[in-house]
Coordinates of C-alpha atoms and ligand atoms in Angstrom, one line a residue:
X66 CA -13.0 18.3 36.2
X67 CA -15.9 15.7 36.9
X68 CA -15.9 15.3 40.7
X69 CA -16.0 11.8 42.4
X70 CA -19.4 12.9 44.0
X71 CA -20.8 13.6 40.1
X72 CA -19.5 9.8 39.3
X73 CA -20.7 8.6 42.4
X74 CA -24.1 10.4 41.9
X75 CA -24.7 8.4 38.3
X76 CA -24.5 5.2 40.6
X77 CA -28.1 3.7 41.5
X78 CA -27.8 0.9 44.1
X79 CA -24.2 1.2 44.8
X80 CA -22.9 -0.5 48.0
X81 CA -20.5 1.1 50.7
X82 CA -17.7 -0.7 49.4
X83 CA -18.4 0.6 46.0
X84 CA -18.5 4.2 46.6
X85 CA -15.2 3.2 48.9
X86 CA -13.5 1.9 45.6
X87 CA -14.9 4.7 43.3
X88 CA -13.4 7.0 46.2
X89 CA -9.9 5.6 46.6
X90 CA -9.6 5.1 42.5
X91 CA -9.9 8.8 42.4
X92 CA -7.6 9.4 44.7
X93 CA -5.3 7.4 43.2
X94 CA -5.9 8.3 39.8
X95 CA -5.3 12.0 40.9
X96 CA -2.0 11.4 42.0
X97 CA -0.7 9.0 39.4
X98 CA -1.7 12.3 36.9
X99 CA -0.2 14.5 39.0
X100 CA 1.3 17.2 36.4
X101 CA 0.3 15.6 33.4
X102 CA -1.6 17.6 31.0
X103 CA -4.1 16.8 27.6
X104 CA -2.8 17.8 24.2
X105 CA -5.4 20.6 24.9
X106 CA -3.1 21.5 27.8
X107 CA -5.4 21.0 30.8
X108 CA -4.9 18.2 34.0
X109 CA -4.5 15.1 32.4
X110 CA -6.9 13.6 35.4
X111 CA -9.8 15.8 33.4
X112 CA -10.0 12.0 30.4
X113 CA -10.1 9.2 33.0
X114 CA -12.9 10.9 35.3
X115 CA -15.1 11.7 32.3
X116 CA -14.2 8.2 31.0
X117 CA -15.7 6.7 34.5
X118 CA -18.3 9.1 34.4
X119 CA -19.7 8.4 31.1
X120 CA -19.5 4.3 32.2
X121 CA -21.4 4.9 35.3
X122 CA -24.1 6.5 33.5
X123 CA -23.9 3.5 31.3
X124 CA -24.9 1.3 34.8
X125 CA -21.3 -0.3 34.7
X126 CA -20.1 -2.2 37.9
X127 CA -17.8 -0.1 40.2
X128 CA -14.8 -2.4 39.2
X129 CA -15.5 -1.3 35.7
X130 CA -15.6 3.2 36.8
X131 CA -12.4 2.3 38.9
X132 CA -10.3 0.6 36.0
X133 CA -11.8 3.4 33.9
X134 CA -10.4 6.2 36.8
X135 CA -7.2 4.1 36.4
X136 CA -6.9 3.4 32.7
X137 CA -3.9 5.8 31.9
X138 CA -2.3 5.5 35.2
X139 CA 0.3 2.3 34.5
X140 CA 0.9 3.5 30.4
X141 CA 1.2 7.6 30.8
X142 CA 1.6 7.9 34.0
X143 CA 3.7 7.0 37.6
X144 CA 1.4 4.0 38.4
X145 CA 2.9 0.3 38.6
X146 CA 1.3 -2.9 38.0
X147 CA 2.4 -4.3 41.4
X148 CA 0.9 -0.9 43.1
X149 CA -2.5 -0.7 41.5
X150 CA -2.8 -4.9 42.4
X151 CA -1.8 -4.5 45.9
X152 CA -4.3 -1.3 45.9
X153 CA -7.2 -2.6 44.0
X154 CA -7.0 -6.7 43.5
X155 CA -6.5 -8.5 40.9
X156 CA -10.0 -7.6 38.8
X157 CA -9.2 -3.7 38.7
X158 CA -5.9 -4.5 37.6
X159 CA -6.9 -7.2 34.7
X160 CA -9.5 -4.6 33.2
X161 CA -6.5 -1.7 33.5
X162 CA -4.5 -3.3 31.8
X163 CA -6.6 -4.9 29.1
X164 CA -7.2 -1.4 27.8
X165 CA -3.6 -0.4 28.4
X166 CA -2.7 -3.1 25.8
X167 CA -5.1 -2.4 23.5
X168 CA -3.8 1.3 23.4
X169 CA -0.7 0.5 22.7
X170 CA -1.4 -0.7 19.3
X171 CA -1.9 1.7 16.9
X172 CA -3.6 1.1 13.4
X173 CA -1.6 1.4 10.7
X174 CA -2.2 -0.4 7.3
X175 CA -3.8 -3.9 6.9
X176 CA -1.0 -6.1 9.1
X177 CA -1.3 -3.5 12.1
X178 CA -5.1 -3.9 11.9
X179 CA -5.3 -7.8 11.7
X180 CA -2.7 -6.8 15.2
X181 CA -5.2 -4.5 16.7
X182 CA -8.3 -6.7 16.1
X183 CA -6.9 -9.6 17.0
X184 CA -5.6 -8.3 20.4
X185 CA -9.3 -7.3 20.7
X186 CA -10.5 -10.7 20.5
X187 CA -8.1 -12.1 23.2
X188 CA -8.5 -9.6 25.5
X189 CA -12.4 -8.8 25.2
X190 CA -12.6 -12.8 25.3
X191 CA -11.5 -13.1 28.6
X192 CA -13.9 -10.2 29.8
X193 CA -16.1 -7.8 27.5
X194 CA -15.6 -5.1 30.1
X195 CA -12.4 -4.4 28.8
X196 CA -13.8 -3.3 25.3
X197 CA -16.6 -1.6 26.9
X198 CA -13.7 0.9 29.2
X199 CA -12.0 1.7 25.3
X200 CA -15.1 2.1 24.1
X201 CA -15.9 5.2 26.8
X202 CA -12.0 6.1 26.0
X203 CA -12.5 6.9 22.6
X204 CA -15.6 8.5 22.7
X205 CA -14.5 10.7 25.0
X206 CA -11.4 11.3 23.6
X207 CA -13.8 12.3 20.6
X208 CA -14.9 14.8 21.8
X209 CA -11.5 16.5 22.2
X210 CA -10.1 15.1 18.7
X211 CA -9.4 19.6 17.6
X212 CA -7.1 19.4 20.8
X213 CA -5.0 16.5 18.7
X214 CA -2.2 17.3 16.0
X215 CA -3.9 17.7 12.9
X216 CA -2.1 14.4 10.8
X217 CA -3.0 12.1 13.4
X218 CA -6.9 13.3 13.5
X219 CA -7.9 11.8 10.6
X220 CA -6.3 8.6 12.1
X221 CA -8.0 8.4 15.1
X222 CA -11.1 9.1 13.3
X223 CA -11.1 6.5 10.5
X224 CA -10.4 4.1 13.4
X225 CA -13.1 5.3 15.1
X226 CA -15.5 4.8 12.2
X227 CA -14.3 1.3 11.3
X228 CA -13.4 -0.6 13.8
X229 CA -15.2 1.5 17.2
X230 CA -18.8 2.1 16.1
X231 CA -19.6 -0.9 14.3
X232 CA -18.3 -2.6 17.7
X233 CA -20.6 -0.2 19.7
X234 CA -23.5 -0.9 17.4
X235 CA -22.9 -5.2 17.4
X236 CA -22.9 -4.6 21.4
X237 CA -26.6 -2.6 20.6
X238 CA -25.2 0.3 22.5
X239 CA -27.0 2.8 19.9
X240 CA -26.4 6.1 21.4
X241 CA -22.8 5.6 21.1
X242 CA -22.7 4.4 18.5
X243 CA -24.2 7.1 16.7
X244 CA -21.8 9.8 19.1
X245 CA -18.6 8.0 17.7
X246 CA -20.0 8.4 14.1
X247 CA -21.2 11.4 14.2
X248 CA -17.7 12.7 16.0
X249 CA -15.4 11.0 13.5
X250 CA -17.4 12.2 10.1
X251 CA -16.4 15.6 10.3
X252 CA -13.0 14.8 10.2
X253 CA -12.7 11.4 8.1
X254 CA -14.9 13.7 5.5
X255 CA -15.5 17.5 6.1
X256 CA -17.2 18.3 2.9
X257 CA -19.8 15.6 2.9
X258 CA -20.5 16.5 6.4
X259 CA -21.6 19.8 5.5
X260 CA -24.0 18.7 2.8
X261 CA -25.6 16.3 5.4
X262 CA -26.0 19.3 8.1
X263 CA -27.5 21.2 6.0
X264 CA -30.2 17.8 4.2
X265 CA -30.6 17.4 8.0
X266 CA -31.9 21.1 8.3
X267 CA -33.3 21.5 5.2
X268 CA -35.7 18.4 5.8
X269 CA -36.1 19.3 9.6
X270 CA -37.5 22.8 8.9
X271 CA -39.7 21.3 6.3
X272 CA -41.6 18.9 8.6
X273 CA -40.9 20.6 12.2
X274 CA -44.0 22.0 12.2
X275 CA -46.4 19.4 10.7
X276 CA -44.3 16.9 12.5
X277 CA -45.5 18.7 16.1
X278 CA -48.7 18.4 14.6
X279 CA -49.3 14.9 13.7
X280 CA -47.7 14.6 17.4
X281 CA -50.3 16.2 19.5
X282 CA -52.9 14.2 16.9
X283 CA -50.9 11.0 18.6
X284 CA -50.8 12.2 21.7
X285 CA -54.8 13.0 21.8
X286 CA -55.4 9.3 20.0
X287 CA -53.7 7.4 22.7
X288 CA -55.2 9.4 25.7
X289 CA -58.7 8.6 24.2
X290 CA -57.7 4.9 23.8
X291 CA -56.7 4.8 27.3
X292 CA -52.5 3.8 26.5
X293 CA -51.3 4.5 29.9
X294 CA -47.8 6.3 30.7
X295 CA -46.9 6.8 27.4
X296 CA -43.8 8.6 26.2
X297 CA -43.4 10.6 22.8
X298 CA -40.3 12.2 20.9
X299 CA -39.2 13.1 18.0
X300 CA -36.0 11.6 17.3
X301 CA -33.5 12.8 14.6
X302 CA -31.2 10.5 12.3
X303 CA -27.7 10.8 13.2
X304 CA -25.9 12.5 10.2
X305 CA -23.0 9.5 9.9
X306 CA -26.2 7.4 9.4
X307 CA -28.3 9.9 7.0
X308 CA -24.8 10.3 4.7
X309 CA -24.3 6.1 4.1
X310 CA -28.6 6.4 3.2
X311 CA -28.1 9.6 0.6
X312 CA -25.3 7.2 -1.0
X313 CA -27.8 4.0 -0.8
X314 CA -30.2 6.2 -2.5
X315 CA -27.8 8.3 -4.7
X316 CA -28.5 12.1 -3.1
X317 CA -32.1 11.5 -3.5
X318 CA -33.5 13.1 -0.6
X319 CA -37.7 12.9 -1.3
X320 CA -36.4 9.0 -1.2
X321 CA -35.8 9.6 2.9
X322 CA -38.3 9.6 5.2
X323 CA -36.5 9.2 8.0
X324 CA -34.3 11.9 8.7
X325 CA -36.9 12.9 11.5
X326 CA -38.9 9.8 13.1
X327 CA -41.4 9.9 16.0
X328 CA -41.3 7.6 18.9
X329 CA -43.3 6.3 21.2
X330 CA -42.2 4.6 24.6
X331 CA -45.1 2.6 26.1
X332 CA -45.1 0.2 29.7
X333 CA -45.9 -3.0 27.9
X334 CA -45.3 -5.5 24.8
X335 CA -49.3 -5.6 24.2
X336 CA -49.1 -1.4 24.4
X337 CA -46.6 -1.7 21.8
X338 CA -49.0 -3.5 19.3
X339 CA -52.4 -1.5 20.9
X340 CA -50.2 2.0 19.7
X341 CA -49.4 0.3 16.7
X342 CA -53.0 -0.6 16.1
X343 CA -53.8 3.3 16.8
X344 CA -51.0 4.5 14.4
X345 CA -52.5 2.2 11.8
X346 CA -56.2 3.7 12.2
X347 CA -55.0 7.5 12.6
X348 CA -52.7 7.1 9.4
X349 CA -52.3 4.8 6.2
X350 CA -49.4 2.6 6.5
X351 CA -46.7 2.5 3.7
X352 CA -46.8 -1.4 2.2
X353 CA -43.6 -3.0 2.8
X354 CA -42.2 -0.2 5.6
X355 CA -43.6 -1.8 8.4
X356 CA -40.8 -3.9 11.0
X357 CA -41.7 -5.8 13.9
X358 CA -38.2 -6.4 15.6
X359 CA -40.3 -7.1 18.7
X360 CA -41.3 -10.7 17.3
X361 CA -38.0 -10.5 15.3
X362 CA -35.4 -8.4 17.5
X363 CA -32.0 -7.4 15.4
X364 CA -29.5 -9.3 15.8
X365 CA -27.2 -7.1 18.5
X366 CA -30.7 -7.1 20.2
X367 CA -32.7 -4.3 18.8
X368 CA -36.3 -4.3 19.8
X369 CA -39.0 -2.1 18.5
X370 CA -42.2 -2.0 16.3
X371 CA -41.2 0.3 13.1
X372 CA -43.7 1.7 10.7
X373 CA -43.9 4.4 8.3
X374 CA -47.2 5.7 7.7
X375 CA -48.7 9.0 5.6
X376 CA -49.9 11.9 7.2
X377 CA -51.4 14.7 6.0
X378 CA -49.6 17.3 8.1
X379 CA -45.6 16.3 7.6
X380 CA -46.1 14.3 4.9
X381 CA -44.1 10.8 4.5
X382 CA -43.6 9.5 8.8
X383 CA -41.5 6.7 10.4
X384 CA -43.0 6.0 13.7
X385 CA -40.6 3.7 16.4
X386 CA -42.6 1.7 18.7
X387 CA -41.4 0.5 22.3
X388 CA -41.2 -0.5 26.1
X389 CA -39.1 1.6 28.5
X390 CA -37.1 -1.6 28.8
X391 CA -36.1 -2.0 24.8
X392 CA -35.1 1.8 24.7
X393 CA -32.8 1.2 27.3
X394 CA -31.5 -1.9 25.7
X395 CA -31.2 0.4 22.2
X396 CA -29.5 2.9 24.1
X397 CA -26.9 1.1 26.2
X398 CA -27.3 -2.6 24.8
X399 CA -24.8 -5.1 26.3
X400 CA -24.3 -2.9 28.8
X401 CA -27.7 -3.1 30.0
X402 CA -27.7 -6.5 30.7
X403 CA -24.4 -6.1 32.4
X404 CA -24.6 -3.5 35.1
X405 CA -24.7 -4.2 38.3
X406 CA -28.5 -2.9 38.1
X407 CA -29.3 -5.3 36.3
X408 CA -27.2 -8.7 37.8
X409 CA -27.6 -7.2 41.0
X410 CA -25.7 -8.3 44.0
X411 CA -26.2 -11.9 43.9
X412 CA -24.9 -11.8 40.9
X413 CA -22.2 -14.9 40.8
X414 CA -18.2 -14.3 40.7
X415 CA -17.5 -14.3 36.7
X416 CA -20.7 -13.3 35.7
X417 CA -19.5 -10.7 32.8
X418 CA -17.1 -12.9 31.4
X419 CA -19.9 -15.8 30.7
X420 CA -22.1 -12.8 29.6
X421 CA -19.1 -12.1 26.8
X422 CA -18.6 -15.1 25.3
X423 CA -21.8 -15.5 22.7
X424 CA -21.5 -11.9 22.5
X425 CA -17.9 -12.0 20.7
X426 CA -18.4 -15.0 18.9
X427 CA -21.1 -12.6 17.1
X428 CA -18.8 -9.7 17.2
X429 CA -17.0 -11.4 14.3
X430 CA -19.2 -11.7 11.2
X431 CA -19.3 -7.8 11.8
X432 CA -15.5 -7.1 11.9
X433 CA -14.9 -8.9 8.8
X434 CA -17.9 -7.1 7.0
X435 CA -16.8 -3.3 8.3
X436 CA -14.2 -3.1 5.6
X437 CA -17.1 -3.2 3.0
X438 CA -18.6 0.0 5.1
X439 CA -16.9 2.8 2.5
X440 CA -15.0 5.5 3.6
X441 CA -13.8 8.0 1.8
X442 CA -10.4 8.2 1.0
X443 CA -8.7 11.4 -0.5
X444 CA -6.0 11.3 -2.8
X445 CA -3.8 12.7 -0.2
X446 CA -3.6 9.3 1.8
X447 CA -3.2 6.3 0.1
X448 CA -4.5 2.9 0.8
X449 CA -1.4 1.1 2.1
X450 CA -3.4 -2.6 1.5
X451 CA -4.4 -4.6 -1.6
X452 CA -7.9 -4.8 -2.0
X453 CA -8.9 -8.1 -0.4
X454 CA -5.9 -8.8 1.5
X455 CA -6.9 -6.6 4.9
X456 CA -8.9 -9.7 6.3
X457 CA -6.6 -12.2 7.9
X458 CA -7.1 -15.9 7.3
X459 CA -7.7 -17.0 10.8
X460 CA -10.5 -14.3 11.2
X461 CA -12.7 -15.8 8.3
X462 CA -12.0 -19.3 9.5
X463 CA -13.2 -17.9 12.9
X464 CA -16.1 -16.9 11.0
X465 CA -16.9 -19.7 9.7
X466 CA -16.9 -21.7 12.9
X467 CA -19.4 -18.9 13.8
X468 CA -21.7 -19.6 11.0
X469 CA -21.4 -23.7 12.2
X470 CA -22.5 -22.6 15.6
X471 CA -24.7 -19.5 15.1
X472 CA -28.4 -20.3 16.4
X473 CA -27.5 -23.0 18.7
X474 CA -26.8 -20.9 21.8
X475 CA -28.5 -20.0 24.8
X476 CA -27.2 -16.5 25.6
X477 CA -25.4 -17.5 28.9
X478 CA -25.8 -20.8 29.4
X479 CA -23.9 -21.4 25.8
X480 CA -20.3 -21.3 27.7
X481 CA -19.6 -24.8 27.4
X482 CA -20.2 -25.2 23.4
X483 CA -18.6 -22.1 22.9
X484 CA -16.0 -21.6 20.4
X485 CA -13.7 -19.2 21.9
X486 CA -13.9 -21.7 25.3
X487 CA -12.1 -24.2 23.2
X488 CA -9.8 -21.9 21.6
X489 CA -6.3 -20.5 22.1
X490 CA -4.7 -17.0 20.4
X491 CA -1.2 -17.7 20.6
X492 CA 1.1 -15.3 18.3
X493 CA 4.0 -16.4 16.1
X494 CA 7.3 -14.4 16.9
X495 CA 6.0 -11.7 13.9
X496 CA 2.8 -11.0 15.5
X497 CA 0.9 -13.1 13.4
X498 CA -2.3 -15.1 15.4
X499 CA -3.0 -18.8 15.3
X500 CA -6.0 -20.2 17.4
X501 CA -5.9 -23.6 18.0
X502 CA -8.0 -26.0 20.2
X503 CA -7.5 -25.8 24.3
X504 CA -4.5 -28.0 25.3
X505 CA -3.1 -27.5 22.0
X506 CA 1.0 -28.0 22.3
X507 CA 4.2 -26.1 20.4
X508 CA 3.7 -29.1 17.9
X509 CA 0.6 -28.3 17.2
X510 CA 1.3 -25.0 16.7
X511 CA 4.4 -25.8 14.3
X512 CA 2.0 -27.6 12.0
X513 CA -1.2 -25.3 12.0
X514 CA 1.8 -23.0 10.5
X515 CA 3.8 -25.2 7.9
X516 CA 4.4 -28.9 7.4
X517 CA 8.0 -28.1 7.5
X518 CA 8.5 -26.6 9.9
X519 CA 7.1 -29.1 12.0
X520 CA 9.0 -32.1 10.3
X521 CA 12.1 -29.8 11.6
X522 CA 11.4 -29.2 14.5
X523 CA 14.3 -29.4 17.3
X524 CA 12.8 -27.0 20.0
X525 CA 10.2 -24.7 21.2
X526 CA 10.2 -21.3 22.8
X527 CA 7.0 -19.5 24.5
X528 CA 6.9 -16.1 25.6
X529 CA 11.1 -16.6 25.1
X530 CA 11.7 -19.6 27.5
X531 CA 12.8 -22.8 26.4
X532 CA 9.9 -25.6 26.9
X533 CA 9.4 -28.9 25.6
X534 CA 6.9 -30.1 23.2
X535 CA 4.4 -31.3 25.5
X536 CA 3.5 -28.0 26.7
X537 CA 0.2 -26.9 27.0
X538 CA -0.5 -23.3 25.4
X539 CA -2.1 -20.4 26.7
X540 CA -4.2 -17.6 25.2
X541 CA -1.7 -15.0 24.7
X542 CA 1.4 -16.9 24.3
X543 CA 4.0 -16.0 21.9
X544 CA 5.4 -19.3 20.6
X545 CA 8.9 -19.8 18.8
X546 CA 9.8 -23.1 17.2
X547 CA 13.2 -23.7 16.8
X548 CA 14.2 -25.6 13.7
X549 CA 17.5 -28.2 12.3
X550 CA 17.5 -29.5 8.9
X551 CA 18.3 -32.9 10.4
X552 CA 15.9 -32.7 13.2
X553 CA 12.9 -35.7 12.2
X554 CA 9.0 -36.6 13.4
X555 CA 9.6 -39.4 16.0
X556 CA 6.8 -41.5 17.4
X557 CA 6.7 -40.0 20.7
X558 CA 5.4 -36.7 18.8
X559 CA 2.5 -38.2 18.2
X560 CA 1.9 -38.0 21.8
X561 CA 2.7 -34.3 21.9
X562 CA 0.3 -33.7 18.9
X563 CA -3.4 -32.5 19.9
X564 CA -4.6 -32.1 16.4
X565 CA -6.0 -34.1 13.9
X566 CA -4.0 -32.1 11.7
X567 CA -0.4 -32.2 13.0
X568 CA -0.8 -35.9 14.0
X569 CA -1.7 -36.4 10.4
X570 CA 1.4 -34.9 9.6
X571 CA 3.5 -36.7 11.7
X572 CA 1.9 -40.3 10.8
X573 CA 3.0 -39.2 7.0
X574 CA 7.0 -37.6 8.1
X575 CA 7.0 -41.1 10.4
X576 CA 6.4 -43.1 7.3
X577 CA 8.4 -41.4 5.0
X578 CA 11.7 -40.7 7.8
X579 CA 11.4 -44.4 8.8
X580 CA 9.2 -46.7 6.8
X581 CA 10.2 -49.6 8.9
X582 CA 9.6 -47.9 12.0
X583 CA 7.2 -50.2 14.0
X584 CA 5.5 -47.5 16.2
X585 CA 4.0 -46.3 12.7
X586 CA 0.2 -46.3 13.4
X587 CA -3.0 -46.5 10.9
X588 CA -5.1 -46.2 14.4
X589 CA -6.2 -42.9 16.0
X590 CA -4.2 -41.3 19.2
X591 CA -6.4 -42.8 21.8
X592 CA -5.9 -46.6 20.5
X593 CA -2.4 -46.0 21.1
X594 CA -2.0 -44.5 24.5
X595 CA -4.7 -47.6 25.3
X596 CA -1.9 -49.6 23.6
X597 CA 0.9 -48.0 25.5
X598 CA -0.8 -49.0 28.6
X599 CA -1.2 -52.2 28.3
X600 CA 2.6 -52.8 27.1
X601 CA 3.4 -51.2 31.2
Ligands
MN947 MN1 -7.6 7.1 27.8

């Protein structure tokens, strides 16, 4: 079992109070699990401590490794709410239970999906820490998927693929990214594994060699052009990755030329273009190959100079170009910029929830497009969903509010004009989301569903209590609107409607109900509350 000391170690620049959280997590964490084992049959404890481990290496905050020691403790195990407050405040016990929710929810056909993304969005938009805890969860509990009953495997795997790593790779945290791929293809697809093991070798023992080679000759080229500190590897695509390219390029494999890439990690931007420069002399680029995401970084953040050049000793080469700084950014993206490394300890209360905010309103574009990512599907399990029908309405509409938005942002300061800050997630009695602007009341709500049920509306539940239809609704809240077939629009609802919409709705019911009515209005809201006013 990973100690505390092993956690603690990972820690740079951890204060006294940290290590005393990490400590008393532990301790606590331990106990909670006291007796409970893995399906592979050892202590339960062994998950959360490598969970905690894995984020400290990641440079995540200390209330981040504590949730993460704590993750399992209220859902599997003895833990309480109430305790694990009173223990570790109120932060610890937001990001435990954040992941505790999401756990809960199991995917399970298109409507269970919509669920599980959806509660994804709410939770990650209050704080991104929470996704980045299940991120280290699954990938951990990855690693141990042959300890799992074989009919949920492939499960847990497909989930992994679909909805997991394309979330890791929009955060830009590459390496695990391609460790929850490369985890889940095995089991999502056994046989095409195999065949890309054995491309991967194939291709590796073919250039090993000449790839050394054409190494040193870098190597030697720099030195005598005076690049200082330079780093060099020789990187090797992950087989998840190499499997969707032999499908882009139907099983053609001479069509590949990057199955082994080198790279080179350099102090500076201008080294980056100096090596490049090098590269450029030493060998004969390939027209059209040649990236700079430095000038033009990916859009989760990627940075790096990419080229692919022709050498004489390992034939076609793809050579990655970059400062220490960017391969840290590839390797643990948002995560970089989020450690306590990096904020430091001046860093203001309620820093990592104004870091997530642009960074889920990009999150998005890529959930809706990860259904298009094919995976294989035997015979043997059917496709509960129509084709089509797995992306909910209120996801593309979220969307396209992005696409209004997109390029308008300043990474942090962008709070204000944020989407999601003017948004609610409030859930219909069946699960179902709608998001609606901030302040948004049970009428509102009534209307973004139907017409008539608004027009009947007699009284409105949230989260099962009784409230009237002036209340102000809260991410999370599960509204219920009660309804009478003789129940009517009355003027006063107009003063309960926030939205454009459901006032719209009401002027027409108003007109229709009670033609004669003299509160009927062709002015907007605010004209008549200034009205109201005067009349006191
Ligand atoms: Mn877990």
């Amino acid at each position: 079992m990973t100690t505390v000391k092993e956690i603690l170690a990972q820690m740079s620049n951890s204060t006294p109070e940290d290590t005393a959280l990490i400590e008393k997590a532990y301790a606590f964490g331990l106990k909670a699990h006291e007796g409970h084992t893995r399906y592979s049959g050892e202590p339960y404890f062994i998950h959360p401590t490598a969970v905690a481990k894995y984020l400290a290496e990641f440079g995540m905050d200390a209330p981040t490794i504590a949730a993460a020691l704590l993750h399992d403790a209220i859902e599997d195990a003895k833990a309480t709410p109430e305790e694990v407050e009173k223990e570790f405040g109120k932060e610890v016990l937001f990001l435990v239970e954040g992941v505790t929710k999401l756990g809960k929810h199991k995917y399970q056909g298109g409507e269970r999906h919509a669920e599980s993304l959806r509660r994804l969005l709410v939770a990650t938009s209050a704080d991104v820490r929470v996704l980045i805890i299940k991120l280290a969860d699954r990938y951990h509990n990855m690693t141990t998927i042959e300890h799992v009953p074989e009919h949920k495997r492939r499960r847990i795997a497909i989930e992994t693929l679909e909805i997991y790593a394309p979330i890791a790779d929009r955060l830009g945290i590459g390496r695990l990214k391609r460790e929850l791929e490369d985890l889940s293809f095995p089991v999502v697809d056994p046989d095409a594994y195999q065949h890309a093991v054995e491309v991967s070798k194939l291709k590796s023992k073919e250039t090993e060699q000449g790839l050394l080679r054409v190494q040193k000759d870098l190597r030697h080229a720099l030195v005598r052009k005076k690049i200082q500190d330079f780093s060099t590897s020789i990187r090797t695509k992950g087989l998840w990755s190499l499997h969707q390219k032999l499908k882009r390029k139907n099983d053609d494999i001479t069509q590949i030329h990057d199955i082994a890439a080198l790279r080179v990690i350099v102090p500076t931007v201008d080294d980056c273009y100096s090596v490049l420069g090098i590269i450029h002399s030493l060998w004969k680029p390939l027209p059209g190959e040649f990236k700079d995401y430095i000038a033009f970084p990916k859009p989760n953040g990627y940075q790096s100079l990419h080229t692919t050049v022709l050498t004489a000793d390992a034939g076609i080469v793809e050579m990655q170009v970059r400062t220490q700084e960017m391969h840290a950014r590839a390797q643990f993206g948002i995560a970089s910029h989020m450690s306590y490394k990096q904020l430091g300890k001046a860093a203001p209360k309620g820093a990592f929830q104004r870091l997530s905010f642009p960074w889920i309103r990009d999150l998005v574009p890529t959930l809706l497009n990860f259904r298009k990512a094919a995976v294989p599907a035997p015979a043997s399990v059917p496709h509960k969903q129509k084709p089509g029908s797995d992306i909910p309405r209120w996801l593309t509409e979220l969307a396209d509010a992005h696409a209004a938005v997109a390029g308008t942002q300043d990474f942090v300061d962008g709070l204000k004009s944020d989407f999601f800050s003017h948004r609610v997630f409030v859930f219909t009695p069946t699960g179902d989301v709608i998001d609606l602007p901030v302040q948004s009341t049970p009428a509102d709500f009534a209307y973004a569903i139907h017409s008539d049920l608004g027009n009947h509306m007699n009284g409105a539940k949230v989260n099962g209590k009784l409230v009237s239809f002036d209340t102000a609704l809260r991410n999370g809240d599960v509204v219920e609107i009660l309804t009478r077939e003789s129940a009517h629009p009355t003027a006063k609802w107009l003063e309960y409607a926030k939205t454009s919409m459901a006032k719209r709705h009401i002027r027409n019911a108003l007109e229709q109900f009670a033609p004669k009515a003299p509160v009927v209005e062709e002015k907007p809201a605010k004209k008549k509350r200034a009205s109201k006013k005067r009349l006191k």
